PDB file of C-alpha atoms in Angstrom:
ATOM      1  CA  MET A 808     -35.758-147.325 117.166  1.00 46.00           C
ATOM      2  CA  ASN A 809     -34.457-143.484 117.595  1.00 60.00           C
ATOM      3  CA  ASP A 810     -36.479-141.640 114.398  1.00 88.00           C
ATOM      4  CA  THR A 811     -34.179-138.872 114.331  1.00 91.00           C
ATOM      5  CA  VAL A 812     -31.846-139.437 111.333  1.00 93.00           C
ATOM      6  CA  ILE A 813     -30.332-135.558 111.043  1.00 95.00           C
ATOM      7  CA  GLU A 814     -29.901-133.915 114.660  1.00 95.00           C
ATOM      8  CA  ILE A 815     -27.948-130.382 114.851  1.00 95.00           C
ATOM      9  CA  ASN A 816     -26.768-128.724 117.604  1.00 95.00           C
ATOM     10  CA  ASN A 817     -25.658-125.316 118.233  1.00 94.00           C
ATOM     11  CA  LEU A 818     -23.822-125.119 115.180  1.00 94.00           C
ATOM     12  CA  VAL A 819     -21.743-122.179 114.546  1.00 93.00           C
ATOM     13  CA  THR A 820     -19.220-122.029 111.430  1.00 92.00           C
ATOM     14  CA  HIS A 821     -17.127-119.284 110.207  1.00 89.00           C
ATOM     15  CA  TYR A 822     -15.331-118.636 106.673  1.00 87.00           C
ATOM     16  CA  GLY A 823     -12.528-116.568 107.808  1.00 85.00           C
ATOM     17  CA  ASP A 824     -13.301-114.189 110.583  1.00 85.00           C
ATOM     18  CA  ARG A 825     -16.795-113.753 109.031  1.00 87.00           C
ATOM     19  CA  LYS A 826     -19.518-116.082 111.564  1.00 89.00           C
ATOM     20  CA  VAL A 827     -21.968-117.500 108.614  1.00 89.00           C
ATOM     21  CA  LEU A 828     -24.073-119.838 110.151  1.00 93.00           C
ATOM     22  CA  GLU A 829     -24.830-119.011 113.891  1.00 92.00           C
ATOM     23  CA  ASN A 830     -26.550-121.517 116.670  1.00 92.00           C
ATOM     24  CA  ILE A 831     -28.440-123.667 113.895  1.00 93.00           C
ATOM     25  CA  ASN A 832     -30.727-126.118 115.882  1.00 94.00           C
ATOM     26  CA  PHE A 833     -32.947-128.565 113.805  1.00 91.00           C
ATOM     27  CA  SER A 834     -33.344-132.127 113.521  1.00 94.00           C
ATOM     28  CA  VAL A 835     -34.784-134.335 110.634  1.00 95.00           C
ATOM     29  CA  ASN A 836     -36.906-137.749 111.360  1.00 94.00           C
ATOM     30  CA  ARG A 837     -36.742-140.853 109.757  1.00 93.00           C
ATOM     31  CA  GLY A 838     -38.891-140.727 106.039  1.00 92.00           C
ATOM     32  CA  GLU A 839     -39.281-137.001 106.294  1.00 95.00           C
ATOM     33  CA  ILE A 840     -38.887-134.480 103.947  1.00 95.00           C
ATOM     34  CA  MET A 841     -37.330-131.483 105.231  1.00 96.00           C
ATOM     35  CA  VAL A 842     -36.739-128.339 102.924  1.00 96.00           C
ATOM     36  CA  ILE A 843     -34.333-125.458 103.812  1.00 95.00           C
ATOM     37  CA  MET A 844     -34.846-122.244 102.202  1.00 92.00           C
ATOM     38  CA  GLY A 845     -33.706-118.542 102.209  1.00 87.00           C
ATOM     39  CA  GLY A 846     -32.872-115.972 100.037  1.00 83.00           C
ATOM     40  CA  SER A 847     -29.260-115.667  98.764  1.00 81.00           C
ATOM     41  CA  GLY A 848     -26.726-115.495 101.245  1.00 81.00           C
ATOM     42  CA  SER A 849     -29.016-116.680 103.878  1.00 85.00           C
ATOM     43  CA  GLY A 850     -26.490-119.745 104.545  1.00 87.00           C
ATOM     44  CA  LYS A 851     -28.559-122.580 103.061  1.00 89.00           C
ATOM     45  CA  SER A 852     -25.738-123.694 100.988  1.00 87.00           C
ATOM     46  CA  THR A 853     -23.205-123.152 103.733  1.00 90.00           C
ATOM     47  CA  LEU A 854     -25.726-125.559 105.795  1.00 92.00           C
ATOM     48  CA  LEU A 855     -25.803-128.482 102.714  1.00 91.00           C
ATOM     49  CA  ARG A 856     -21.704-128.646 103.110  1.00 90.00           C
ATOM     50  CA  TYR A 857     -21.396-129.260 106.785  1.00 91.00           C
ATOM     51  CA  LEU A 858     -24.335-131.538 106.512  1.00 92.00           C
ATOM     52  CA  LEU A 859     -22.436-133.628 104.054  1.00 90.00           C
ATOM     53  CA  GLY A 860     -19.652-133.279 106.195  1.00 89.00           C
ATOM     54  CA  LEU A 861     -17.348-131.177 103.569  1.00 89.00           C
ATOM     55  CA  ASN A 862     -16.667-128.648 106.212  1.00 87.00           C
ATOM     56  CA  ARG A 863     -15.827-128.934 110.158  1.00 89.00           C
ATOM     57  CA  PRO A 864     -17.793-126.534 111.966  1.00 91.00           C
ATOM     58  CA  THR A 865     -16.067-124.017 114.711  1.00 91.00           C
ATOM     59  CA  SER A 866     -18.592-125.292 117.723  1.00 92.00           C
ATOM     60  CA  GLY A 867     -21.747-127.314 117.912  1.00 93.00           C
ATOM     61  CA  SER A 868     -22.337-131.068 116.529  1.00 93.00           C
ATOM     62  CA  ILE A 869     -23.915-132.555 113.549  1.00 94.00           C
ATOM     63  CA  SER A 870     -25.278-136.327 113.817  1.00 94.00           C
ATOM     64  CA  LEU A 871     -26.159-138.110 110.675  1.00 94.00           C
ATOM     65  CA  LEU A 872     -27.546-141.600 110.942  1.00 92.00           C
ATOM     66  CA  GLY A 873     -26.417-141.874 114.944  1.00 90.00           C
ATOM     67  CA  ASN A 874     -22.633-140.591 113.523  1.00 91.00           C
ATOM     68  CA  ASN A 875     -21.287-137.404 114.974  1.00 93.00           C
ATOM     69  CA  ILE A 876     -19.509-136.330 111.921  1.00 92.00           C
ATOM     70  CA  THR A 877     -17.972-133.132 113.366  1.00 90.00           C
ATOM     71  CA  ARG A 878     -15.733-135.719 115.397  1.00 88.00           C
ATOM     72  CA  ALA A 879     -15.720-138.505 112.668  1.00 89.00           C
ATOM     73  CA  SER A 880     -12.339-139.732 111.193  1.00 89.00           C
ATOM     74  CA  ALA A 881     -12.290-139.265 107.498  1.00 89.00           C
ATOM     75  CA  LYS A 882     -12.461-143.645 107.248  1.00 90.00           C
ATOM     76  CA  GLN A 883     -15.978-143.170 109.111  1.00 90.00           C
ATOM     77  CA  LEU A 884     -17.111-140.366 106.864  1.00 89.00           C
ATOM     78  CA  TYR A 885     -16.132-142.149 103.866  1.00 89.00           C
ATOM     79  CA  ASN A 886     -18.364-145.392 105.364  1.00 90.00           C
ATOM     80  CA  LEU A 887     -20.774-143.195 106.128  1.00 90.00           C
ATOM     81  CA  ARG A 888     -21.218-141.587 102.747  1.00 88.00           C
ATOM     82  CA  LYS A 889     -22.475-144.937 101.489  1.00 89.00           C
ATOM     83  CA  GLU A 890     -25.402-144.597 103.399  1.00 91.00           C
ATOM     84  CA  MET A 891     -26.137-141.064 101.563  1.00 92.00           C
ATOM     85  CA  GLY A 892     -26.888-139.723  98.464  1.00 91.00           C
ATOM     86  CA  VAL A 893     -26.545-136.082  96.784  1.00 90.00           C
ATOM     87  CA  ALA A 894     -28.190-134.765  93.864  1.00 88.00           C
ATOM     88  CA  PHE A 895     -26.106-131.410  92.873  1.00 83.00           C
ATOM     89  CA  GLN A 896     -27.668-128.590  91.653  1.00 76.00           C
ATOM     90  CA  GLY A 897     -26.293-129.003  87.921  1.00 73.00           C
ATOM     91  CA  GLY A 898     -26.116-132.670  88.032  1.00 72.00           C
ATOM     92  CA  ALA A 899     -22.756-133.128  87.832  1.00 83.00           C
ATOM     93  CA  LEU A 900     -22.313-135.498  85.579  1.00 86.00           C
ATOM     94  CA  PHE A 901     -18.956-136.516  83.627  1.00 90.00           C
ATOM     95  CA  GLY A 902     -19.677-135.446  80.285  1.00 88.00           C
ATOM     96  CA  SER A 903     -17.146-138.319  79.049  1.00 92.00           C
ATOM     97  CA  MET A 904     -19.101-141.097  80.512  1.00 93.00           C
ATOM     98  CA  THR A 905     -22.795-142.525  79.032  1.00 94.00           C
ATOM     99  CA  VAL A 906     -25.869-141.840  81.429  1.00 94.00           C
ATOM    100  CA  GLY A 907     -25.453-145.723  82.616  1.00 94.00           C
ATOM    101  CA  GLU A 908     -21.602-145.267  83.389  1.00 94.00           C
ATOM    102  CA  ASN A 909     -22.692-142.275  85.433  1.00 94.00           C
ATOM    103  CA  VAL A 910     -24.988-144.094  87.208  1.00 94.00           C
ATOM    104  CA  GLN A 911     -23.066-146.845  87.628  1.00 95.00           C
ATOM    105  CA  LEU A 912     -19.905-144.995  89.223  1.00 92.00           C
ATOM    106  CA  PRO A 913     -20.488-145.198  93.376  1.00 91.00           C
ATOM    107  CA  LEU A 914     -21.384-148.801  92.376  1.00 93.00           C
ATOM    108  CA  ARG A 915     -17.738-149.040  90.865  1.00 91.00           C
ATOM    109  CA  GLU A 916     -15.911-146.880  93.874  1.00 88.00           C
ATOM    110  CA  HIS A 917     -17.899-148.330  96.992  1.00 88.00           C
ATOM    111  CA  THR A 918     -18.648-152.020  95.790  1.00 87.00           C
ATOM    112  CA  ARG A 919     -16.934-154.896  94.390  1.00 90.00           C
ATOM    113  CA  LEU A 920     -20.033-155.970  92.457  1.00 90.00           C
ATOM    114  CA  ASP A 921     -19.124-157.850  88.977  1.00 93.00           C
ATOM    115  CA  ALA A 922     -20.035-155.831  85.566  1.00 93.00           C
ATOM    116  CA  THR A 923     -23.369-157.148  84.978  1.00 94.00           C
ATOM    117  CA  THR A 924     -25.197-156.779  88.300  1.00 94.00           C
ATOM    118  CA  MET A 925     -23.796-153.320  88.521  1.00 93.00           C
ATOM    119  CA  ARG A 926     -25.465-152.449  85.359  1.00 93.00           C
ATOM    120  CA  ILE A 927     -28.605-154.139  85.891  1.00 94.00           C
ATOM    121  CA  MET A 928     -29.019-152.154  89.205  1.00 94.00           C
ATOM    122  CA  SER A 929     -28.162-148.636  87.413  1.00 94.00           C
ATOM    123  CA  ARG A 930     -31.042-149.674  84.701  1.00 94.00           C
ATOM    124  CA  MET A 931     -33.572-150.256  88.207  1.00 93.00           C
ATOM    125  CA  LYS A 932     -32.654-146.716  89.140  1.00 92.00           C
ATOM    126  CA  LEU A 933     -32.966-145.364  85.172  1.00 93.00           C
ATOM    127  CA  GLU A 934     -36.110-146.971  85.519  1.00 92.00           C
ATOM    128  CA  VAL A 935     -37.027-145.371  88.869  1.00 90.00           C
ATOM    129  CA  VAL A 936     -36.140-141.937  87.708  1.00 89.00           C
ATOM    130  CA  ASN A 937     -38.388-142.658  83.982  1.00 89.00           C
ATOM    131  CA  LEU A 938     -34.914-142.673  82.004  1.00 92.00           C
ATOM    132  CA  SER A 939     -35.445-146.045  80.683  1.00 90.00           C
ATOM    133  CA  GLY A 940     -33.360-146.587  77.791  1.00 90.00           C
ATOM    134  CA  PHE A 941     -31.083-143.713  77.897  1.00 93.00           C
ATOM    135  CA  GLU A 942     -28.181-145.839  79.425  1.00 92.00           C
ATOM    136  CA  ASP A 943     -26.212-145.527  76.351  1.00 93.00           C
ATOM    137  CA  PHE A 944     -26.602-141.807  75.861  1.00 94.00           C
ATOM    138  CA  MET A 945     -24.421-138.810  77.120  1.00 95.00           C
ATOM    139  CA  PRO A 946     -25.022-136.142  79.373  1.00 93.00           C
ATOM    140  CA  ALA A 947     -24.985-133.347  76.293  1.00 93.00           C
ATOM    141  CA  GLU A 948     -27.629-135.509  74.478  1.00 94.00           C
ATOM    142  CA  LEU A 949     -29.881-134.884  77.505  1.00 91.00           C
ATOM    143  CA  SER A 950     -32.483-132.171  78.664  1.00 89.00           C
ATOM    144  CA  GLY A 951     -31.826-130.182  81.659  1.00 85.00           C
ATOM    145  CA  GLY A 952     -34.823-132.064  83.499  1.00 86.00           C
ATOM    146  CA  MET A 953     -33.076-135.733  82.044  1.00 90.00           C
ATOM    147  CA  ILE A 954     -29.897-134.796  83.600  1.00 90.00           C
ATOM    148  CA  LYS A 955     -31.219-133.901  87.136  1.00 88.00           C
ATOM    149  CA  ARG A 956     -33.368-137.289  86.912  1.00 90.00           C
ATOM    150  CA  ALA A 957     -30.120-139.295  85.870  1.00 92.00           C
ATOM    151  CA  ALA A 958     -28.275-137.364  88.710  1.00 91.00           C
ATOM    152  CA  LEU A 959     -30.768-138.544  90.975  1.00 90.00           C
ATOM    153  CA  ALA A 960     -30.756-141.984  89.740  1.00 92.00           C
ATOM    154  CA  ARG A 961     -27.139-141.501  90.420  1.00 93.00           C
ATOM    155  CA  ALA A 962     -27.615-140.712  93.749  1.00 92.00           C
ATOM    156  CA  ILE A 963     -29.876-143.507  95.009  1.00 92.00           C
ATOM    157  CA  VAL A 964     -28.030-146.607  93.251  1.00 93.00           C
ATOM    158  CA  MET A 965     -26.877-147.517  96.318  1.00 92.00           C
ATOM    159  CA  ASP A 966     -30.305-147.384  98.288  1.00 91.00           C
ATOM    160  CA  PRO A 967     -29.023-144.971 100.455  1.00 92.00           C
ATOM    161  CA  LYS A 968     -31.213-144.416 104.029  1.00 92.00           C
ATOM    162  CA  LEU A 969     -30.298-140.413 103.819  1.00 94.00           C
ATOM    163  CA  LEU A 970     -30.639-138.500 100.366  1.00 93.00           C
ATOM    164  CA  PHE A 971     -29.420-134.799 100.140  1.00 94.00           C
ATOM    165  CA  PHE A 972     -30.899-132.964  97.153  1.00 90.00           C
ATOM    166  CA  ASP A 973     -29.519-129.115  96.096  1.00 89.00           C
ATOM    167  CA  GLU A 974     -32.023-126.919  94.068  1.00 84.00           C
ATOM    168  CA  PRO A 975     -33.790-129.646  92.256  1.00 82.00           C
ATOM    169  CA  SER A 976     -35.950-127.302  90.088  1.00 77.00           C
ATOM    170  CA  ALA A 977     -33.433-124.834  88.769  1.00 75.00           C
ATOM    171  CA  GLY A 978     -33.351-124.086  85.402  1.00 74.00           C
ATOM    172  CA  LEU A 979     -36.330-125.841  84.991  1.00 77.00           C
ATOM    173  CA  ASP A 980     -39.847-124.868  82.975  1.00 84.00           C
ATOM    174  CA  PRO A 981     -42.816-125.735  85.804  1.00 86.00           C
ATOM    175  CA  VAL A 982     -44.074-128.676  83.949  1.00 88.00           C
ATOM    176  CA  VAL A 983     -40.888-130.388  84.333  1.00 85.00           C
ATOM    177  CA  ALA A 984     -40.163-129.343  88.002  1.00 86.00           C
ATOM    178  CA  ALA A 985     -43.729-130.773  89.051  1.00 90.00           C
ATOM    179  CA  GLU A 986     -42.763-134.075  87.466  1.00 87.00           C
ATOM    180  CA  LEU A 987     -39.131-133.812  89.510  1.00 88.00           C
ATOM    181  CA  ASP A 988     -41.602-132.790  92.489  1.00 91.00           C
ATOM    182  CA  GLU A 989     -43.565-135.942  92.243  1.00 91.00           C
ATOM    183  CA  LEU A 990     -40.482-137.923  91.751  1.00 89.00           C
ATOM    184  CA  ILE A 991     -39.246-136.777  95.299  1.00 90.00           C
ATOM    185  CA  LEU A 992     -42.372-137.866  96.820  1.00 92.00           C
ATOM    186  CA  HIS A 993     -42.279-141.242  95.503  1.00 90.00           C
ATOM    187  CA  LEU A 994     -38.786-141.798  96.682  1.00 87.00           C
ATOM    188  CA  ARG A 995     -39.818-140.743  99.896  1.00 90.00           C
ATOM    189  CA  ASP A 996     -43.201-143.126 100.106  1.00 89.00           C
ATOM    190  CA  ALA A 997     -41.788-146.100  97.646  1.00 87.00           C
ATOM    191  CA  MET A 998     -38.101-146.190  99.502  1.00 85.00           C
ATOM    192  CA  ASN A 999     -38.740-144.897 102.481  1.00 87.00           C
ATOM    193  CA  MET A1000     -36.049-142.467 101.904  1.00 90.00           C
ATOM    194  CA  THR A1001     -35.413-139.263 104.104  1.00 94.00           C
ATOM    195  CA  ILE A1002     -34.678-136.372 102.194  1.00 95.00           C
ATOM    196  CA  VAL A1003     -33.308-133.177 102.606  1.00 95.00           C
ATOM    197  CA  VAL A1004     -33.790-130.590 100.051  1.00 94.00           C
ATOM    198  CA  VAL A1005     -32.225-127.039  99.665  1.00 92.00           C
ATOM    199  CA  THR A1006     -34.183-125.018  97.520  1.00 89.00           C
ATOM    200  CA  HIS A1007     -35.701-121.317  96.512  1.00 84.00           C
ATOM    201  CA  GLU A1008     -38.976-122.870  94.849  1.00 86.00           C
ATOM    202  CA  LEU A1009     -41.977-122.076  97.060  1.00 88.00           C
ATOM    203  CA  GLU A1010     -43.962-123.785  94.722  1.00 89.00           C
ATOM    204  CA  SER A1011     -41.758-126.825  95.075  1.00 90.00           C
ATOM    205  CA  ALA A1012     -41.337-126.577  98.653  1.00 92.00           C
ATOM    206  CA  TYR A1013     -45.430-126.331  99.801  1.00 93.00           C
ATOM    207  CA  LYS A1014     -45.902-129.387  97.212  1.00 93.00           C
ATOM    208  CA  ILE A1015     -42.882-131.669  98.576  1.00 94.00           C
ATOM    209  CA  ALA A1016     -41.826-130.638 102.552  1.00 95.00           C
ATOM    210  CA  ASP A1017     -43.222-132.055 105.524  1.00 96.00           C
ATOM    211  CA  ARG A1018     -41.249-129.600 107.346  1.00 96.00           C
ATOM    212  CA  ILE A1019     -39.659-126.574 106.026  1.00 96.00           C
ATOM    213  CA  THR A1020     -36.530-124.813 107.694  1.00 95.00           C
ATOM    214  CA  ILE A1021     -35.788-120.836 106.789  1.00 94.00           C
ATOM    215  CA  LEU A1022     -32.833-118.937 106.768  1.00 93.00           C
ATOM    216  CA  ASP A1023     -31.815-115.427 107.225  1.00 91.00           C
ATOM    217  CA  LYS A1024     -28.268-114.134 107.559  1.00 90.00           C
ATOM    218  CA  GLY A1025     -27.134-117.296 108.943  1.00 90.00           C
ATOM    219  CA  LYS A1026     -29.629-117.675 111.489  1.00 92.00           C
ATOM    220  CA  ILE A1027     -32.915-120.229 111.646  1.00 94.00           C
ATOM    221  CA  LEU A1028     -35.865-118.029 111.463  1.00 93.00           C
ATOM    222  CA  LEU A1029     -38.405-120.753 111.805  1.00 93.00           C
ATOM    223  CA  THR A1030     -38.792-124.604 111.080  1.00 94.00           C
ATOM    224  CA  GLY A1031     -42.412-125.805 110.845  1.00 94.00           C
ATOM    225  CA  THR A1032     -45.045-127.251 108.759  1.00 95.00           C
ATOM    226  CA  VAL A1033     -46.397-125.794 105.920  1.00 94.00           C
ATOM    227  CA  PRO A1034     -49.106-124.332 107.386  1.00 94.00           C
ATOM    228  CA  GLU A1035     -47.181-122.648 109.991  1.00 94.00           C
ATOM    229  CA  VAL A1036     -44.511-120.915 107.808  1.00 93.00           C
ATOM    230  CA  ARG A1037     -47.436-119.683 105.743  1.00 92.00           C
ATOM    231  CA  SER A1038     -49.067-118.450 109.026  1.00 92.00           C
ATOM    232  CA  SER A1039     -45.975-116.808 110.584  1.00 92.00           C
ATOM    233  CA  ASN A1040     -46.412-113.144 111.828  1.00 91.00           C
ATOM    234  CA  ASN A1041     -42.025-112.862 111.124  1.00 89.00           C
ATOM    235  CA  ASP A1042     -42.319-110.001 108.777  1.00 89.00           C
ATOM    236  CA  ARG A1043     -39.059-111.707 107.263  1.00 89.00           C
ATOM    237  CA  ILE A1044     -40.340-114.795 106.319  1.00 89.00           C
ATOM    238  CA  GLN A1045     -43.410-112.933 104.790  1.00 88.00           C
ATOM    239  CA  ASP A1046     -40.794-110.926 102.981  1.00 85.00           C
ATOM    240  CA  LEU A1047     -39.823-114.092 101.383  1.00 83.00           C
ATOM    241  CA  LEU A1048     -42.711-115.719 101.089  1.00 83.00           C
ATOM    242  CA  ASN A1049     -44.272-112.964  98.907  1.00 82.00           C
ATOM    243  CA  ARG A1050     -40.727-111.647  97.224  1.00 73.00           C
ATOM    244  CA  ARG A1051     -40.853-107.976  99.243  1.00 71.00           C
ATOM    245  CA  PRO A1052     -37.774-106.524  98.939  1.00 69.00           C
ATOM    246  CA  SER A1053     -36.789-106.126 102.569  1.00 62.00           C
ATOM    247  CA  THR A1054     -37.771-103.245 104.562  1.00 56.00           C
ATOM    248  CA  GLU A1055     -34.815-103.164 106.829  1.00 55.00           C
ATOM    249  CA  SER A1056     -33.134 -99.709 106.881  1.00 55.00           C
ATOM    250  CA  LEU A1057     -28.903 -99.458 107.777  1.00 56.00           C
ATOM    251  CA  ASP A1058     -28.567 -96.838 110.275  1.00 65.00           C
ATOM    252  CA  PRO A1059     -26.304 -94.338 109.537  1.00 72.00           C
ATOM    253  CA  GLU A1060     -23.643 -94.703 112.028  1.00 71.00           C
ATOM    254  CA  GLU A1061     -23.248 -98.042 111.387  1.00 68.00           C
ATOM    255  CA  TYR A1062     -22.869 -97.373 107.369  1.00 65.00           C
ATOM    256  CA  LEU A1063     -20.062 -94.861 108.097  1.00 70.00           C
ATOM    257  CA  ARG A1064     -18.347 -97.590 110.158  1.00 68.00           C
ATOM    258  CA  ARG A1065     -18.511-100.138 107.193  1.00 62.00           C
ATOM    259  CA  LEU A1066     -17.113 -97.822 105.176  1.00 68.00           C
ATOM    260  CA  THR A1067     -14.021 -96.664 107.015  1.00 66.00           C
ATOM    261  CA  LEU A1068     -13.085-100.133 108.047  1.00 59.00           C
TER     262      LEU A1068
END
């Protein structure tokens, strides 16, 4: 059995004429938690969009669960996404639906299960994320951490093989963020999920990551374990880890060139 769930080879992407990602190469193994980190504008959110098949790259390939999504048809992507879960940064719950209805939404879209079965499945996943008893609440009645957990319940309601999580700790207090970290680890262990987490929270990354990929200016600086990342002698990586301002200086001629373009 192939243990590689995600494989990216020589990925290059552009927004218009501007190159955003350059020669991206990395893989994610079955049952692994891969954390993608980088400063603002590093390309980590862009990379997530391509991993989800929302954009087509300029060149290179992305394989998910053995499927090359850069050549996949719309129907193939639709079927593949049934095996993927995505928990968005802000939760992205529908405000006009109850929590239970939000969690059931993928089941309504992708299955022909009866209403009772869907309700039972959504309750089971709410139990997993410690939101038992909240299915009839509206999203506006939940705290920030509860919204994140409800979004996670929706992402896992179809028992996906692959879970993507965008900034799980953003906007949460340290205690709630730590609880969410524990929940991510529990999902990996209990449900044998492969998980990709995009985050800028160092403490969270150190706690949950099997490996970390660090992006900077659209390029990978390093993919490695937490000890490998911490001990890296790359100045830019250490700037990011220690919250140091970049010491990079701009050549005067390059500065003038930018102004006169």
